mmCIF file of C-alpha atoms in Angstrom:
data_model
loop_
_atom_site.group_PDB
_atom_site.id
_atom_site.type_symbol
_atom_site.label_atom_id
_atom_site.label_comp_id
_atom_site.label_asym_id
_atom_site.label_seq_id
_atom_site.Cartn_x
_atom_site.Cartn_y
_atom_site.Cartn_z
ATOM 1 C CA MET M 1436 91.438 23.529 178.333
ATOM 2 C CA THR M 1437 89.874 21.097 180.816
ATOM 3 C CA GLU M 1438 86.133 20.816 180.332
ATOM 4 C CA LYS M 1439 83.996 22.079 183.173
ATOM 5 C CA ILE M 1440 82.427 19.170 185.055
ATOM 6 C CA ILE M 1441 78.654 19.222 184.610
ATOM 7 C CA ARG M 1442 76.565 16.898 186.758
ATOM 8 C CA ALA M 1443 73.288 15.419 185.582
ATOM 9 C CA LYS M 1444 70.388 17.298 187.129
ATOM 10 C CA GLU M 1445 66.624 17.245 187.203
ATOM 11 C CA GLY M 1446 64.681 19.688 185.100
ATOM 12 C CA PRO M 1447 63.002 20.109 181.720
ATOM 13 C CA ILE M 1448 64.645 19.433 178.376
ATOM 14 C CA VAL M 1449 64.525 22.504 176.147
ATOM 15 C CA ILE M 1450 64.253 21.512 172.472
ATOM 16 C CA ILE M 1451 64.947 24.271 169.949
ATOM 17 C CA GLY M 1452 63.526 23.372 166.543
ATOM 18 C CA ILE M 1453 60.588 20.960 166.366
ATOM 19 C CA GLY M 1454 60.603 19.697 162.821
ATOM 20 C CA PRO M 1455 60.320 15.917 162.347
ATOM 21 C CA ILE M 1456 63.518 15.094 164.245
ATOM 22 C CA GLY M 1457 62.822 17.576 167.035
ATOM 23 C CA GLN M 1458 59.335 16.134 167.476
ATOM 24 C CA MET M 1459 60.677 12.591 167.468
ATOM 25 C CA ILE M 1460 63.225 13.414 170.168
ATOM 26 C CA ALA M 1461 60.554 15.240 172.162
ATOM 27 C CA ALA M 1462 58.237 12.222 171.996
ATOM 28 C CA PHE M 1463 60.975 9.900 173.230
ATOM 29 C CA CYS M 1464 61.885 12.376 175.980
ATOM 30 C CA HIS M 1465 58.238 12.391 177.061
ATOM 31 C CA GLN M 1466 58.213 8.582 177.208
ATOM 32 C CA ALA M 1467 61.404 8.733 179.284
ATOM 33 C CA GLY M 1468 59.687 10.973 181.824
ATOM 34 C CA PHE M 1469 61.257 14.330 180.957
ATOM 35 C CA GLU M 1470 59.343 17.576 181.209
ATOM 36 C CA LEU M 1471 59.558 19.409 177.876
ATOM 37 C CA MET M 1472 59.915 22.998 176.734
ATOM 38 C CA LEU M 1473 59.590 23.296 172.951
ATOM 39 C CA VAL M 1474 60.820 26.324 171.018
ATOM 40 C CA ASP M 1475 60.159 27.109 167.362
ATOM 41 C CA LYS M 1476 59.294 30.201 165.346
ATOM 42 C CA LEU M 1477 56.448 28.297 163.648
ATOM 43 C CA PRO M 1478 53.151 27.875 165.539
ATOM 44 C CA TYR M 1479 52.741 24.075 165.229
ATOM 45 C CA GLU M 1480 49.101 24.373 166.264
ATOM 46 C CA ARG M 1481 48.551 20.624 166.168
ATOM 47 C CA ILE M 1482 51.155 20.094 168.895
ATOM 48 C CA VAL M 1483 49.438 22.702 171.056
ATOM 49 C CA SER M 1484 45.966 21.204 170.555
ATOM 50 C CA HIS M 1485 46.664 17.477 170.171
ATOM 51 C CA GLY M 1486 50.291 16.851 171.090
ATOM 52 C CA ILE M 1487 52.982 15.127 169.049
ATOM 53 C CA GLU M 1488 51.982 11.989 167.158
ATOM 54 C CA THR M 1489 54.200 9.758 165.045
ATOM 55 C CA GLU M 1490 53.584 6.798 162.749
ATOM 56 C CA GLY M 1491 55.683 4.369 160.768
ATOM 57 C CA VAL M 1492 58.691 2.827 162.461
ATOM 58 C CA TYR M 1493 57.741 4.478 165.766
ATOM 59 C CA GLN M 1494 54.198 5.059 167.016
ATOM 60 C CA LEU M 1495 54.485 7.711 169.716
ATOM 61 C CA LYS M 1496 51.999 10.106 171.290
ATOM 62 C CA THR M 1497 52.282 12.966 173.753
ATOM 63 C CA PRO M 1498 49.621 15.101 175.411
ATOM 64 C CA PRO M 1499 49.143 18.667 174.116
ATOM 65 C CA LEU M 1500 52.335 20.667 174.587
ATOM 66 C CA GLN M 1501 53.050 24.373 174.704
ATOM 67 C CA VAL M 1502 55.252 25.755 171.942
ATOM 68 C CA TYR M 1503 57.300 28.832 172.807
ATOM 69 C CA HIS M 1504 58.308 31.142 169.994
ATOM 70 C CA SER M 1505 61.346 32.699 171.662
ATOM 71 C CA MET M 1506 64.016 31.482 174.059
ATOM 72 C CA GLU M 1507 63.322 34.590 176.099
ATOM 73 C CA GLU M 1508 59.902 33.185 177.017
ATOM 74 C CA ILE M 1509 61.215 30.191 178.958
ATOM 75 C CA PRO M 1510 63.246 29.813 182.181
ATOM 76 C CA CYS M 1511 66.348 28.291 180.606
ATOM 77 C CA LYS M 1512 68.295 28.259 183.868
ATOM 78 C CA GLU M 1513 65.961 25.547 185.159
ATOM 79 C CA ALA M 1514 66.719 23.229 182.215
ATOM 80 C CA ALA M 1515 68.498 19.901 182.540
ATOM 81 C CA ALA M 1516 69.805 20.395 178.996
ATOM 82 C CA VAL M 1517 69.185 22.372 175.817
ATOM 83 C CA LEU M 1518 68.903 20.278 172.658
ATOM 84 C CA ILE M 1519 69.155 22.053 169.301
ATOM 85 C CA SER M 1520 67.450 20.285 166.391
ATOM 86 C CA THR M 1521 67.106 23.136 163.918
ATOM 87 C CA LYS M 1522 68.719 22.976 160.501
ATOM 88 C CA ALA M 1523 72.510 23.177 160.709
ATOM 89 C CA GLN M 1524 72.641 26.554 158.962
ATOM 90 C CA ALA M 1525 70.794 28.146 161.911
ATOM 91 C CA LEU M 1526 73.441 27.165 164.457
ATOM 92 C CA ARG M 1527 75.689 30.205 164.060
ATOM 93 C CA ASN M 1528 72.980 32.644 165.103
ATOM 94 C CA ILE M 1529 71.727 30.374 167.886
ATOM 95 C CA ALA M 1530 75.262 29.980 169.231
ATOM 96 C CA LYS M 1531 75.691 33.752 169.403
ATOM 97 C CA TYR M 1532 72.396 34.220 171.248
ATOM 98 C CA LEU M 1533 72.350 31.332 173.749
ATOM 99 C CA PRO M 1534 75.151 32.582 176.047
ATOM 100 C CA THR M 1535 73.125 35.712 176.788
ATOM 101 C CA ILE M 1536 70.248 33.742 178.351
ATOM 102 C CA LEU M 1537 71.701 30.367 179.351
ATOM 103 C CA ASP M 1538 73.482 29.487 182.576
ATOM 104 C CA ARG M 1539 76.846 27.793 182.046
ATOM 105 C CA SER M 1540 75.728 24.843 184.158
ATOM 106 C CA VAL M 1541 73.211 23.875 181.443
ATOM 107 C CA PRO M 1542 74.729 21.510 178.851
ATOM 108 C CA VAL M 1543 73.991 21.822 175.126
ATOM 109 C CA ILE M 1544 73.259 18.949 172.733
ATOM 110 C CA VAL M 1545 73.650 19.487 168.983
ATOM 111 C CA ALA M 1546 71.436 17.181 166.890
ATOM 112 C CA GLN M 1547 72.123 18.474 163.383
ATOM 113 C CA ASN M 1548 73.276 16.615 160.310
ATOM 114 C CA GLY M 1549 76.682 17.318 158.819
ATOM 115 C CA LEU M 1550 80.293 17.224 159.886
ATOM 116 C CA ASP M 1551 81.203 19.245 163.001
ATOM 117 C CA PRO M 1552 78.093 21.447 163.305
ATOM 118 C CA GLU M 1553 78.913 21.661 167.010
ATOM 119 C CA ARG M 1554 81.960 23.752 166.120
ATOM 120 C CA TRP M 1555 79.679 26.805 166.028
ATOM 121 C CA ILE M 1556 78.542 26.168 169.606
ATOM 122 C CA LYS M 1557 82.077 25.554 170.825
ATOM 123 C CA SER M 1558 83.423 28.709 169.186
ATOM 124 C CA GLU M 1559 80.739 30.989 170.659
ATOM 125 C CA MET M 1560 80.188 29.091 173.933
ATOM 126 C CA PRO M 1561 83.609 27.758 174.997
ATOM 127 C CA ASP M 1562 82.646 27.577 178.680
ATOM 128 C CA PHE M 1563 79.639 25.312 178.069
ATOM 129 C CA SER M 1564 79.568 21.519 178.050
ATOM 130 C CA CYS M 1565 78.540 20.422 174.550
ATOM 131 C CA ALA M 1566 77.681 17.013 173.091
ATOM 132 C CA ARG M 1567 76.816 15.812 169.599
ATOM 133 C CA LEU M 1568 73.845 13.576 168.826
ATOM 134 C CA VAL M 1569 74.072 11.460 165.666
ATOM 135 C CA ILE M 1570 70.617 10.171 164.740
ATOM 136 C CA ASN M 1571 70.040 7.181 162.483
ATOM 137 C CA ILE M 1572 66.329 7.790 161.906
ATOM 138 C CA ALA M 1573 64.634 9.484 158.956
ATOM 139 C CA GLY M 1574 61.155 10.841 158.434
ATOM 140 C CA GLY M 1575 58.994 13.821 157.605
ATOM 141 C CA ILE M 1576 55.840 15.668 158.635
ATOM 142 C CA ARG M 1577 52.605 14.769 156.843
ATOM 143 C CA PRO M 1578 50.188 17.515 155.723
ATOM 144 C CA ASP M 1579 48.012 16.738 158.762
ATOM 145 C CA GLY M 1580 50.936 17.349 161.123
ATOM 146 C CA ILE M 1581 51.598 13.729 162.062
ATOM 147 C CA VAL M 1582 55.270 12.734 161.842
ATOM 148 C CA HIS M 1583 55.967 9.724 159.620
ATOM 149 C CA PHE M 1584 59.167 7.794 160.287
ATOM 150 C CA ALA M 1585 60.218 5.913 157.179
ATOM 151 C CA TRP M 1586 63.161 4.016 158.605
ATOM 152 C CA SER M 1587 65.487 3.567 161.561
ATOM 153 C CA GLN M 1588 68.941 2.004 161.862
ATOM 154 C CA PRO M 1589 69.791 2.041 165.605
ATOM 155 C CA PRO M 1590 71.689 2.743 167.710
ATOM 156 C CA ASN M 1591 71.818 6.531 167.837
ATOM 157 C CA TYR M 1592 75.005 8.029 169.243
ATOM 158 C CA LEU M 1593 75.530 10.727 171.870
ATOM 159 C CA GLY M 1594 78.962 11.849 172.905
ATOM 160 C CA ILE M 1595 82.110 13.886 172.542
ATOM 161 C CA SER M 1596 85.264 13.618 170.439
ATOM 162 C CA GLU M 1597 87.792 12.811 173.158
ATOM 163 C CA GLY M 1598 88.219 12.298 176.893
ATOM 164 C CA ASN M 1599 85.842 10.686 179.355
ATOM 165 C CA VAL M 1600 82.125 10.820 178.621
ATOM 166 C CA PRO M 1601 80.574 13.212 181.177
ATOM 167 C CA GLU M 1602 78.030 11.888 183.651
ATOM 168 C CA TRP M 1603 75.215 14.009 182.264
ATOM 169 C CA ILE M 1604 75.629 12.475 178.798
ATOM 170 C CA SER M 1605 75.413 8.916 180.148
ATOM 171 C CA THR M 1606 72.385 9.783 182.278
ATOM 172 C CA PHE M 1607 70.545 11.447 179.396
ATOM 173 C CA ALA M 1608 71.333 8.589 176.990
ATOM 174 C CA ASP M 1609 70.179 5.960 179.496
ATOM 175 C CA LYS M 1610 66.881 7.772 180.038
ATOM 176 C CA LEU M 1611 66.271 8.123 176.299
ATOM 177 C CA THR M 1612 66.949 4.410 175.864
ATOM 178 C CA SER M 1613 64.429 3.670 178.616
ATOM 179 C CA GLY M 1614 61.943 5.750 176.622
ATOM 180 C CA GLY M 1615 62.449 3.635 173.499
ATOM 181 C CA MET M 1616 65.137 5.567 171.601
ATOM 182 C CA GLN M 1617 68.112 3.227 171.426
ATOM 183 C CA MET M 1618 71.188 5.213 172.434
ATOM 184 C CA GLN M 1619 74.905 4.553 172.749
ATOM 185 C CA THR M 1620 77.403 6.930 174.329
ATOM 186 C CA THR M 1621 80.858 7.449 172.872
ATOM 187 C CA ASN M 1622 84.005 9.534 173.194
ATOM 188 C CA THR M 1623 84.674 9.120 169.464
ATOM 189 C CA ILE M 1624 81.533 10.845 168.180
ATOM 190 C CA ARG M 1625 83.362 12.291 165.175
ATOM 191 C CA PHE M 1626 83.769 8.794 163.736
ATOM 192 C CA TYR M 1627 79.984 8.348 163.741
ATOM 193 C CA ALA M 1628 79.489 11.885 162.453
ATOM 194 C CA TRP M 1629 81.818 11.113 159.557
ATOM 195 C CA ARG M 1630 79.961 7.885 158.833
ATOM 196 C CA LYS M 1631 76.580 9.634 158.823
ATOM 197 C CA VAL M 1632 77.653 12.599 156.689
ATOM 198 C CA ILE M 1633 79.279 10.309 154.106
ATOM 199 C CA LEU M 1634 75.936 8.528 153.761
ATOM 200 C CA ASN M 1635 73.890 11.739 153.613
ATOM 201 C CA ALA M 1636 76.175 13.380 151.079
ATOM 202 C CA ALA M 1637 76.432 10.297 148.868
ATOM 203 C CA LEU M 1638 72.721 10.117 148.119
ATOM 204 C CA GLY M 1639 70.805 13.055 149.609
ATOM 205 C CA THR M 1640 72.261 15.644 147.270
ATOM 206 C CA ILE M 1641 71.684 13.455 144.212
ATOM 207 C CA CYS M 1642 68.040 13.203 145.271
ATOM 208 C CA ALA M 1643 67.975 16.978 145.699
ATOM 209 C CA VAL M 1644 69.303 17.660 142.204
ATOM 210 C CA THR M 1645 67.234 15.008 140.399
ATOM 211 C CA GLY M 1646 64.045 15.205 142.476
ATOM 212 C CA GLN M 1647 64.099 11.436 142.966
ATOM 213 C CA THR M 1648 63.551 9.357 146.105
ATOM 214 C CA MET M 1649 66.401 7.433 147.696
ATOM 215 C CA ILE M 1650 65.560 4.074 146.150
ATOM 216 C CA ASP M 1651 65.002 5.649 142.722
ATOM 217 C CA CYS M 1652 68.527 7.086 142.771
ATOM 218 C CA VAL M 1653 70.068 3.822 143.959
ATOM 219 C CA GLU M 1654 68.305 1.810 141.251
ATOM 220 C CA ASP M 1655 69.058 4.237 138.399
ATOM 221 C CA SER M 1656 72.304 3.145 136.727
ATOM 222 C CA ASP M 1657 73.602 6.677 136.134
ATOM 223 C CA THR M 1658 72.856 8.136 139.567
ATOM 224 C CA TYR M 1659 74.200 4.927 141.115
ATOM 225 C CA LYS M 1660 77.580 5.651 139.515
ATOM 226 C CA ILE M 1661 77.577 9.170 140.973
ATOM 227 C CA MET M 1662 76.630 7.807 144.402
ATOM 228 C CA SER M 1663 79.433 5.248 144.218
ATOM 229 C CA THR M 1664 82.022 7.927 143.435
ATOM 230 C CA LEU M 1665 80.719 10.193 146.210
ATOM 231 C CA LEU M 1666 81.105 7.304 148.649
ATOM 232 C CA ASP M 1667 84.683 6.737 147.480
ATOM 233 C CA GLU M 1668 85.521 10.426 147.932
ATOM 234 C CA GLY M 1669 83.891 10.623 151.360
ATOM 235 C CA ILE M 1670 85.621 7.484 152.616
ATOM 236 C CA ALA M 1671 88.984 8.813 151.388
ATOM 237 C CA ALA M 1672 88.450 12.199 153.069
ATOM 238 C CA ALA M 1673 87.507 10.555 156.364
ATOM 239 C CA LYS M 1674 90.566 8.307 156.229
ATOM 240 C CA ALA M 1675 92.841 11.278 155.543
ATOM 241 C CA ASP M 1676 91.260 12.953 158.576
ATOM 242 C CA GLY M 1677 92.111 9.947 160.754
ATOM 243 C CA TYR M 1678 88.821 8.034 160.592
ATOM 244 C CA ASP M 1679 89.033 4.716 158.748
ATOM 245 C CA MET M 1680 85.538 3.460 157.958
ATOM 246 C CA GLY M 1681 86.805 -0.103 157.823
ATOM 247 C CA GLU M 1682 86.690 -3.029 155.423
ATOM 248 C CA GLY M 1683 83.427 -3.442 153.556
ATOM 249 C CA PHE M 1684 81.988 -0.067 154.576
ATOM 250 C CA LYS M 1685 81.055 0.916 151.037
ATOM 251 C CA GLU M 1686 78.968 -2.209 150.499
ATOM 252 C CA LYS M 1687 77.264 -1.725 153.877
ATOM 253 C CA ALA M 1688 76.641 1.928 153.016
ATOM 254 C CA ILE M 1689 74.885 1.022 149.774
ATOM 255 C CA SER M 1690 72.660 -1.481 151.601
ATOM 256 C CA TYR M 1691 71.902 1.173 154.230
ATOM 257 C CA LEU M 1692 70.936 3.716 151.582
ATOM 258 C CA GLN M 1693 68.766 1.202 149.728
ATOM 259 C CA ALA M 1694 66.767 0.762 152.945
ATOM 260 C CA GLY M 1695 65.621 4.374 152.591
ATOM 261 C CA GLY M 1696 63.035 3.220 150.067
ATOM 262 C CA LYS M 1697 60.693 5.861 148.655
ATOM 263 C CA HIS M 1698 61.841 8.395 151.269
ATOM 264 C CA LYS M 1699 62.659 11.943 150.157
ATOM 265 C CA PRO M 1700 65.690 13.203 152.133
ATOM 266 C CA SER M 1701 65.402 16.491 153.982
ATOM 267 C CA ILE M 1702 67.665 18.357 151.572
ATOM 268 C CA LEU M 1703 65.263 17.603 148.686
ATOM 269 C CA LEU M 1704 62.242 18.630 150.751
ATOM 270 C CA ASP M 1705 63.953 21.902 151.660
ATOM 271 C CA LEU M 1706 64.564 22.735 148.000
ATOM 272 C CA GLU M 1707 60.983 21.842 147.097
ATOM 273 C CA LYS M 1708 59.808 24.293 149.775
ATOM 274 C CA GLY M 1709 62.180 27.016 148.561
ATOM 275 C CA LEU M 1710 64.255 26.872 151.759
ATOM 276 C CA SER M 1711 68.007 26.995 152.270
ATOM 277 C CA THR M 1712 69.675 23.612 152.728
ATOM 278 C CA GLU M 1713 72.429 22.014 154.784
ATOM 279 C CA ILE M 1714 74.641 21.552 151.721
ATOM 280 C CA ASP M 1715 77.571 23.465 153.216
ATOM 281 C CA GLU M 1716 77.576 21.102 156.217
ATOM 282 C CA TRP M 1717 77.238 18.022 153.992
ATOM 283 C CA ASN M 1718 79.128 17.846 150.694
ATOM 284 C CA GLY M 1719 80.602 21.301 151.160
ATOM 285 C CA ARG M 1720 82.176 20.409 154.492
ATOM 286 C CA ILE M 1721 83.427 17.022 153.253
ATOM 287 C CA ALA M 1722 85.012 18.756 150.255
ATOM 288 C CA GLU M 1723 86.602 21.375 152.510
ATOM 289 C CA VAL M 1724 88.199 18.750 154.753
ATOM 290 C CA GLY M 1725 89.268 16.542 151.852
ATOM 291 C CA VAL M 1726 90.884 19.427 149.967
ATOM 292 C CA SER M 1727 92.822 20.366 153.117
ATOM 293 C CA TYR M 1728 94.546 16.968 152.800
ATOM 294 C CA GLY M 1729 95.251 17.381 149.082
ATOM 295 C CA LEU M 1730 92.319 15.346 147.773
ATOM 296 C CA PRO M 1731 90.511 16.715 144.677
ATOM 297 C CA MET M 1732 86.929 16.003 145.946
ATOM 298 C CA THR M 1733 85.578 16.729 142.454
ATOM 299 C CA TYR M 1734 82.133 15.175 142.799
ATOM 300 C CA HIS M 1735 81.461 16.691 146.227
ATOM 301 C CA LYS M 1736 82.380 20.120 144.869
ATOM 302 C CA ILE M 1737 80.119 19.723 141.843
ATOM 303 C CA LEU M 1738 77.114 18.624 143.928
ATOM 304 C CA THR M 1739 77.735 21.509 146.330
ATOM 305 C CA TYR M 1740 77.805 24.013 143.467
ATOM 306 C CA LEU M 1741 74.637 22.570 141.921
ATOM 307 C CA VAL M 1742 72.616 22.675 145.145
ATOM 308 C CA ARG M 1743 73.814 26.210 145.909
ATOM 309 C CA ALA M 1744 72.715 27.248 142.407
ATOM 310 C CA MET M 1745 69.298 25.691 143.008
ATOM 311 C CA GLU M 1746 69.004 27.631 146.272
ATOM 312 C CA ARG M 1747 69.797 30.879 144.464
ATOM 313 C CA ASN M 1748 67.274 30.053 141.770
ATOM 314 C CA ASN M 1749 64.611 29.496 144.437
ATOM 315 C CA ARG M 1750 65.369 32.901 145.952
ATOM 316 C CA ARG M 1751 64.869 34.581 142.561
ATOM 317 C CA LYS M 1752 61.354 33.189 142.164
#
């Protein structure tokens, strides 16, 4: 099916989900001159009273912003784009609801971690233009509500999996870059999604199971061996799927993960808070794809089972 041509247009950016990544994107959008409409079920009183503030790699500040608690509260048809930065596991329900309130001329940007989270949007919203955003920035929200960004490895990628990059994607990426968020557009976004999910799944889930920070897991001889095997499995699955990570990727990946320092990945923070995780979109999805090509994916399966068991244990408390 030929994708409907969507032209770039003026209007606010609707951001659904304003955790650390949603707030970071919102702050860059503000610097780029976009009007913002923020949606989240949590109150985020600091954003309403003081605005978004970040520290660390990026020092950003916005004026006080309104936070809507339902999509029904905002005029979505006026939006230039809707950007979804919730956890990946929320996408199915969002994808079922959005078509009831969103005009088909409004494009959707999926900013989740994992492999192919946009498939939920495409399955429920086939008539909408959809792009994937792969973000190479990590951080968290401090107890006082300020967002701390521990590290950044630009560029960040916005695009589609095939065909010509639509005008609206190029326009949005250029504006974000002008606001300080280094962007690159691509029509091979799945390559970058594979690269990111291999990295997340190789270390994030080990941190989740052990309770250690990224650098602690890299420097521990036993968890290092597990990380190394997870990288091997992920690289093999990607190659079987048609995405060769290239010569020397494993060594570069280890250096990249070491740069995470004392950062706790989001999947560990979710478990510590008793929340569900993105495990099925990380190791679970990699295992699913790898198995479809006849690969055993033993370590990815084991880590998936362990994190799922920890989620169930949290629910029993």
